[in-house]
């Protein structure tokens, strides 16, 4: 169990306060928020790379507050991986476990970098660098993993692939991990638990899906940028589309491929329009009948919460609210394109 | 060509740069990484020989090494003779005189090592001391070698301090630059010119090596990556 009550005041700079409780076992906690929120500072304080102004850090009953970083059994993955450029991959992985060549080879095989052992870091692709950096960290058998934006240094093409590999790896390790990210796809894919930060404060804590669907602050909703996140299951696939069962409704989405039928269904409020009566001609694939549960002002838009067999949020203009008389209890259709549905694979 | 003076000069320059390497590495580390608020004063003292006339430095060193000073007396009680007008005295003076040439390039190189690499080493359980030799120094080779070579070259050409502290004792403290001075005083222009050419060529070759090193072409991946970024 990690108990971290962090209070860090930079001289004439930001003030960061956060409390984390992280249980034993293979759980991944996402530290989520925009840049400048203080996520990396929290990570660096836990690692001992920054001194606390006040507060304390306990790990399994051991006092970590003022011991040096070397004494903490932490695996820290830096944002740009920080591989030693003057050392080959073999020496990088073995850096913290000298005189144990068997450990290096075993961990290299596990992370599929065995063939790269004699290369220099500059000769590796981004994905390979990440695996080497993970191997270097895991060689020491840490009891806590800290990952600072593990995917941000990768290009979009490799990111999806590396993300699912990382999710698989984290689940198999059996140790707690804290992952800093500002990407909601990372959060949903990797996270069991989520801590949302903004401007040096923790805004909300909970399972990622719950945080996204029930943001308690406007900042959380804005940071997430996606109003509807619900669990769904693929029933059938046809012509490049996946038909999913979500709650008691069915909807169509672009087929992401793969065998696994379980997904998070993510829909941005801006992509959903609300209509009265069935629309005659429309290219949109999804026309779901439902009832308005609530309608609340959200800046220049109105946030309309619909029950269409699951809870769906639409962001509509005030003009539309007035024209269509969108009030609580009204019977409407929610309309959105199949391509507006973003599917995120749900780990078992 | 005065071979004896050449031997004295090379011996003095090698000894000086070796000692500077040993005390320069920790001093450079301290200058690069210390957060002490009065650090700038130490930096100013280290840089002092750059602007101070060599005769001023030599004068104070002469006083400090003399039999009236505590340092001079302490040294004499230790080895049986004074420091001034000896080779050892000359080494002490040269070390101080060339200190900025060893420390500044080295400290600059240490300071530009990617902080993340140092922290990555710590997070892998490696001590500060070991991190220094396994990450910081290997990442700073160009700066360390520049400091070493520059302090060698600077000692090679030193004149004022040597004259003040070492005097002009053949085989002990007479260096090439003093030999040249002597020959010009004695109107032996051809002798002075032969020695001067040797010093000129040696200095040029050494500086070429330094600048060649700092092109970093044959250095490791870090520098290659750096050049791409620039």
Coordinates of C-alpha atoms in Angstrom, one line a residue, chain A:
Chain A
X1 CA 0.0 0.0 0.0
X2 CA 1.3 3.4 -1.0
X3 CA 0.2 6.4 1.0
X4 CA 1.3 9.7 -0.4
X5 CA 0.3 13.0 1.0
X6 CA 2.2 15.4 -1.2
X7 CA 2.6 19.1 -0.6
X8 CA 5.1 20.8 -2.9
X9 CA 5.6 24.6 -3.1
X10 CA 8.1 25.8 -5.7
X11 CA 9.8 29.1 -4.9
X12 CA 7.7 31.7 -6.5
X13 CA 6.1 29.0 -8.6
X14 CA 3.2 26.5 -8.5
X15 CA 1.8 24.9 -5.4
X16 CA 0.9 21.2 -5.8
X17 CA -1.1 19.3 -3.3
X18 CA -2.3 15.7 -3.8
X19 CA -3.1 12.7 -1.7
X20 CA -2.9 9.2 -3.2
X21 CA -3.8 5.8 -1.8
X22 CA -2.6 2.9 -3.9
X23 CA -3.4 -0.7 -3.0
X24 CA -1.2 -3.7 -3.4
X25 CA -1.3 -5.9 -6.4
X26 CA -1.6 -5.3 -10.1
X27 CA -3.6 -2.1 -10.2
X28 CA -2.8 0.8 -12.4
X29 CA -3.6 4.3 -11.3
X30 CA -3.8 7.0 -13.9
X31 CA -2.7 10.5 -13.0
X32 CA -4.8 12.5 -15.5
X33 CA -4.9 16.1 -16.4
X34 CA -3.7 18.8 -18.7
X35 CA 0.0 19.8 -18.9
X36 CA 0.9 22.0 -15.9
X37 CA -1.5 20.2 -13.7
X38 CA 1.2 18.9 -11.4
X39 CA 1.1 15.2 -12.4
X40 CA 4.8 14.8 -13.1
X41 CA 5.6 16.6 -9.9
X42 CA 3.6 14.1 -7.9
X43 CA 5.4 11.3 -9.6
X44 CA 8.8 12.9 -8.9
X45 CA 7.9 13.4 -5.3
X46 CA 7.0 9.8 -4.9
X47 CA 10.3 8.8 -6.6
X48 CA 12.3 11.1 -4.3
X49 CA 13.5 13.3 -7.2
X50 CA 11.8 16.3 -5.6
X51 CA 11.7 17.1 -1.9
X52 CA 8.4 17.6 -0.2
X53 CA 7.6 21.0 1.3
X54 CA 5.2 19.2 3.7
X55 CA 3.4 15.8 3.9
X56 CA 4.7 12.3 3.9
X57 CA 5.1 9.2 1.8
X58 CA 4.7 5.7 3.2
X59 CA 5.2 2.4 1.3
X60 CA 4.2 -0.8 3.0
X61 CA 4.7 0.9 6.3
X62 CA 8.2 2.1 5.4
X63 CA 8.8 5.8 5.7
X64 CA 9.9 7.1 2.3
X65 CA 9.5 10.8 2.9
X66 CA 13.2 11.7 3.2
X67 CA 15.1 8.7 1.9
X68 CA 17.1 9.1 -1.3
X69 CA 15.7 7.9 -4.6
X70 CA 18.3 5.1 -4.8
X71 CA 16.8 3.5 -1.7
X72 CA 13.3 3.3 -3.0
X73 CA 12.4 0.1 -4.9
X74 CA 10.8 2.0 -7.7
X75 CA 10.9 1.5 -11.4
X76 CA 10.7 5.0 -13.1
X77 CA 10.0 5.2 -16.8
X78 CA 11.0 8.7 -18.0
X79 CA 9.0 10.5 -20.6
X80 CA 11.6 10.3 -23.4
X81 CA 12.9 7.0 -21.8
X82 CA 16.3 8.5 -20.9
X83 CA 18.4 5.6 -22.2
X84 CA 22.1 6.1 -21.8
X85 CA 23.3 7.1 -25.3
X86 CA 26.9 5.9 -24.6
X87 CA 25.9 2.4 -23.6
X88 CA 24.6 -0.4 -25.7
X89 CA 21.1 -1.9 -25.0
X90 CA 22.7 -4.7 -23.0
X91 CA 24.6 -2.3 -20.7
X92 CA 21.5 -0.1 -20.4
X93 CA 19.3 -3.0 -19.3
X94 CA 22.1 -4.2 -17.0
X95 CA 22.9 -0.8 -15.6
X96 CA 21.2 -1.3 -12.2
X97 CA 22.0 -5.0 -11.9
X98 CA 25.6 -5.3 -12.8
X99 CA 27.2 -8.8 -12.7
X100 CA 23.9 -10.4 -13.5
X101 CA 24.0 -11.1 -17.2
X102 CA 21.4 -13.9 -17.0
X103 CA 18.9 -11.3 -15.6
X104 CA 19.6 -9.1 -18.6
X105 CA 19.0 -11.8 -21.1
X106 CA 15.9 -13.1 -19.5
X107 CA 14.2 -9.7 -19.2
X108 CA 15.3 -8.8 -22.8
X109 CA 13.7 -12.0 -24.1
X110 CA 10.5 -11.2 -22.1
X111 CA 10.3 -7.7 -23.6
X112 CA 11.2 -8.9 -27.1
X113 CA 14.4 -6.9 -27.3
X114 CA 16.9 -9.8 -27.3
X115 CA 17.9 -9.1 -30.9
X116 CA 18.7 -5.5 -30.0
X117 CA 21.1 -6.2 -27.2
X118 CA 24.2 -5.0 -29.1
X119 CA 22.6 -1.9 -30.6
X120 CA 23.0 1.7 -29.4
X121 CA 19.9 3.5 -28.3
X122 CA 20.2 5.9 -31.2
X123 CA 19.7 2.9 -33.5
X124 CA 16.3 2.0 -32.1
X125 CA 12.7 3.0 -33.0
X126 CA 10.5 4.8 -30.5
X127 CA 8.6 1.6 -29.6
X128 CA 11.9 -0.3 -29.2
X129 CA 13.3 2.4 -27.0
X130 CA 10.3 2.1 -24.8
X131 CA 10.6 -1.6 -24.4
X132 CA 14.3 -1.3 -23.6
X133 CA 13.6 1.4 -21.0
X134 CA 10.9 -0.9 -19.5
X135 CA 13.4 -3.8 -19.5
X136 CA 16.0 -1.7 -17.7
X137 CA 13.5 -0.7 -15.1
X138 CA 12.0 -4.2 -14.6
X139 CA 15.5 -5.8 -14.3
X140 CA 15.7 -4.4 -10.8
X141 CA 12.4 -6.1 -9.8
X142 CA 10.8 -2.9 -8.5
X143 CA 7.8 -3.0 -6.2
X144 CA 6.2 0.1 -7.6
X145 CA 6.2 1.3 -11.2
X146 CA 6.0 5.0 -12.1
X147 CA 5.5 5.8 -15.8
X148 CA 5.7 9.4 -17.0
X149 CA 3.7 9.8 -20.2
X150 CA 4.9 6.4 -21.5
X151 CA 3.3 6.8 -24.9
X152 CA 3.7 10.5 -25.7
X153 CA 7.1 10.1 -27.4
X154 CA 5.6 7.7 -30.0
X155 CA 4.0 8.6 -33.3
X156 CA 0.3 7.9 -33.6
X157 CA 0.8 4.8 -35.7
X158 CA 2.9 2.9 -33.2
X159 CA 1.1 4.3 -30.1
X160 CA -2.0 2.2 -30.4
X161 CA 0.0 -1.0 -30.7
X162 CA 2.4 -0.1 -27.9
X163 CA -0.5 0.9 -25.7
X164 CA -2.1 -2.5 -25.8
X165 CA 1.2 -4.2 -25.3
X166 CA 1.8 -2.0 -22.2
X167 CA -1.7 -2.7 -20.9
X168 CA -1.0 -6.5 -21.2
X169 CA 2.4 -6.1 -19.5
X170 CA 1.1 -4.0 -16.6
X171 CA -1.6 -6.6 -15.9
X172 CA 0.9 -9.4 -15.9
X173 CA 3.5 -7.8 -13.6
X174 CA 1.5 -8.0 -10.3
X175 CA 2.8 -4.8 -8.9
X176 CA 1.1 -1.4 -8.6
X177 CA 1.8 1.2 -11.3
X178 CA 1.1 4.9 -11.6
X179 CA 0.8 6.3 -15.1
X180 CA 0.9 10.0 -15.9
X181 CA -1.0 10.8 -19.1
X182 CA -3.2 13.5 -20.6
X183 CA -4.7 11.1 -23.1
X184 CA -8.2 9.7 -22.3
X185 CA -7.6 6.7 -24.5
X186 CA -4.5 5.8 -22.4
X187 CA -6.6 6.3 -19.2
X188 CA -9.4 4.0 -20.3
X189 CA -7.1 1.3 -21.7
X190 CA -4.5 1.2 -18.9
X191 CA -6.3 2.4 -15.8
X192 CA -8.1 0.6 -13.0
X193 CA -8.2 3.8 -11.0
X194 CA -7.9 7.4 -12.0
X195 CA -6.9 10.6 -10.3
X196 CA -7.8 13.8 -12.2
X197 CA -5.6 16.8 -11.5
X198 CA -5.8 20.4 -12.5
X199 CA -3.8 23.4 -11.4
X200 CA -2.0 21.5 -8.7
X201 CA -5.1 20.0 -7.1
X202 CA -6.8 16.6 -7.3
X203 CA -10.3 17.2 -8.7
X204 CA -11.7 13.7 -8.8
X205 CA -10.8 10.1 -8.1
X206 CA -12.5 6.9 -9.3
X207 CA -12.6 4.3 -11.9
X208 CA -11.8 5.9 -15.4
X209 CA -15.2 5.1 -16.9
X210 CA -17.0 6.6 -14.0
X211 CA -14.8 9.7 -14.0
X212 CA -15.5 10.3 -17.7
X213 CA -19.2 9.7 -17.5
X214 CA -19.8 11.6 -14.2
X215 CA -17.2 14.4 -14.1
X216 CA -17.7 16.3 -10.9
X217 CA -16.1 19.4 -12.2
X218 CA -16.3 21.3 -15.4
X219 CA -12.5 21.0 -15.7
X220 CA -12.7 17.2 -15.6
X221 CA -15.3 17.2 -18.4
X222 CA -13.3 19.6 -20.4
X223 CA -10.1 17.6 -19.9
X224 CA -11.8 14.4 -20.8
X225 CA -13.5 15.9 -23.8
X226 CA -15.8 12.9 -24.1
X227 CA -19.2 13.0 -22.3
X228 CA -20.4 9.4 -22.9
X229 CA -18.4 6.4 -21.9
X230 CA -20.4 3.1 -21.5
X231 CA -19.5 -0.5 -21.7
X232 CA -20.7 -2.3 -24.8
X233 CA -20.4 -5.7 -26.5
X234 CA -20.2 -6.5 -30.2
X235 CA -23.1 -8.6 -31.3
X236 CA -22.3 -8.9 -35.0
X237 CA -20.2 -7.3 -37.6
X238 CA -21.2 -6.4 -41.2
X239 CA -19.7 -4.3 -44.0
X240 CA -17.1 -2.7 -41.9
X241 CA -19.5 -1.9 -39.1
X242 CA -19.8 -3.4 -35.7
X243 CA -23.2 -3.6 -34.1
X244 CA -23.0 -3.3 -30.4
X245 CA -25.3 -3.9 -27.6
X246 CA -25.2 -1.1 -25.1
X247 CA -27.6 -1.2 -22.2
X248 CA -30.9 -2.1 -23.8
X249 CA -30.0 -0.3 -27.1
X250 CA -28.1 -1.3 -30.2
X251 CA -25.8 1.0 -32.1
X252 CA -23.5 0.9 -35.0
X253 CA -19.8 1.8 -35.0
X254 CA -16.8 1.5 -37.3
X255 CA -15.5 -2.0 -36.8
X256 CA -12.1 -1.8 -35.0
X257 CA -11.4 -5.5 -35.8
X258 CA -10.0 -8.1 -33.5
X259 CA -11.7 -11.0 -31.7
X260 CA -12.4 -9.4 -28.4
X261 CA -16.1 -8.3 -28.2
X262 CA -15.9 -6.0 -25.1
X263 CA -15.4 -2.3 -25.6
X264 CA -15.9 1.1 -24.0
X265 CA -18.2 3.0 -26.2
X266 CA -17.2 6.7 -26.2
X267 CA -19.2 9.4 -27.8
X268 CA -18.6 13.2 -27.7
X269 CA -21.5 15.3 -26.9
X270 CA -20.9 17.6 -29.9
X271 CA -21.4 14.6 -32.2
X272 CA -24.9 13.9 -31.0
X273 CA -27.9 15.8 -32.4
X274 CA -31.4 15.6 -31.0
X275 CA -34.4 15.4 -33.2
X276 CA -38.1 15.2 -32.7
X277 CA -40.0 12.7 -34.9
X278 CA -38.0 10.3 -37.0
X279 CA -35.7 12.0 -39.5
X280 CA -36.5 11.0 -43.1
X281 CA -33.2 11.3 -44.9
X282 CA -30.0 11.1 -43.0
X283 CA -26.6 9.6 -43.5
X284 CA -26.3 9.0 -39.8
X285 CA -26.4 5.3 -38.9
X286 CA -27.8 5.7 -35.4
X287 CA -31.3 6.9 -34.6
X288 CA -32.0 6.0 -31.0
X289 CA -35.4 6.8 -29.5
X290 CA -35.2 8.1 -25.9
X291 CA -36.4 10.4 -23.2
X292 CA -34.8 13.6 -22.0
X293 CA -33.6 13.0 -18.4
X294 CA -32.2 16.5 -17.9
X295 CA -31.1 19.6 -19.7
X296 CA -28.5 21.9 -18.2
X297 CA -26.6 24.9 -19.5
X298 CA -22.9 24.2 -20.2
X299 CA -21.3 27.5 -21.4
X300 CA -22.8 28.5 -24.7
X301 CA -24.3 25.1 -25.2
X302 CA -26.9 23.0 -23.4
X303 CA -26.0 19.6 -22.1
X304 CA -29.0 17.3 -22.8
X305 CA -28.9 14.0 -20.9
X306 CA -30.9 11.3 -22.7
X307 CA -32.0 7.9 -21.7
X308 CA -31.8 5.8 -24.9
X309 CA -31.3 2.5 -23.2
X310 CA -28.1 3.8 -21.7
X311 CA -27.2 7.3 -20.6
X312 CA -26.2 9.5 -23.6
X313 CA -25.1 13.1 -23.5
X314 CA -25.7 15.5 -26.3
X315 CA -24.4 19.1 -26.5
X316 CA -26.8 21.2 -28.5
X317 CA -27.2 25.0 -29.1
X318 CA -29.7 27.0 -27.1
X319 CA -31.5 27.8 -30.3
X320 CA -32.1 24.1 -30.9
X321 CA -33.4 23.7 -27.3
X322 CA -35.9 26.5 -27.8
X323 CA -37.0 25.4 -31.3
X324 CA -37.4 21.8 -30.4
X325 CA -38.7 22.4 -26.9
X326 CA -36.2 20.1 -25.4
X327 CA -37.5 19.7 -21.9
X328 CA -37.3 17.0 -19.2
X329 CA -39.5 14.1 -20.2
X330 CA -39.7 14.9 -23.9
X331 CA -39.6 12.0 -26.3
X332 CA -36.8 12.5 -28.9
X333 CA -34.4 10.7 -31.2
X334 CA -30.6 10.9 -30.6
X335 CA -28.8 10.9 -33.9
X336 CA -25.1 10.3 -34.5
X337 CA -22.9 8.8 -37.1
X338 CA -21.3 5.4 -36.8
X339 CA -17.9 7.1 -37.2
X340 CA -18.6 9.4 -34.2
X341 CA -18.5 6.3 -32.0
X342 CA -15.1 5.6 -30.6
X343 CA -14.4 2.1 -29.4
X344 CA -11.8 1.4 -26.7
X345 CA -10.9 -2.2 -26.0
X346 CA -11.9 -3.2 -22.5
X347 CA -9.4 -5.4 -20.7
X348 CA -10.9 -8.4 -18.9

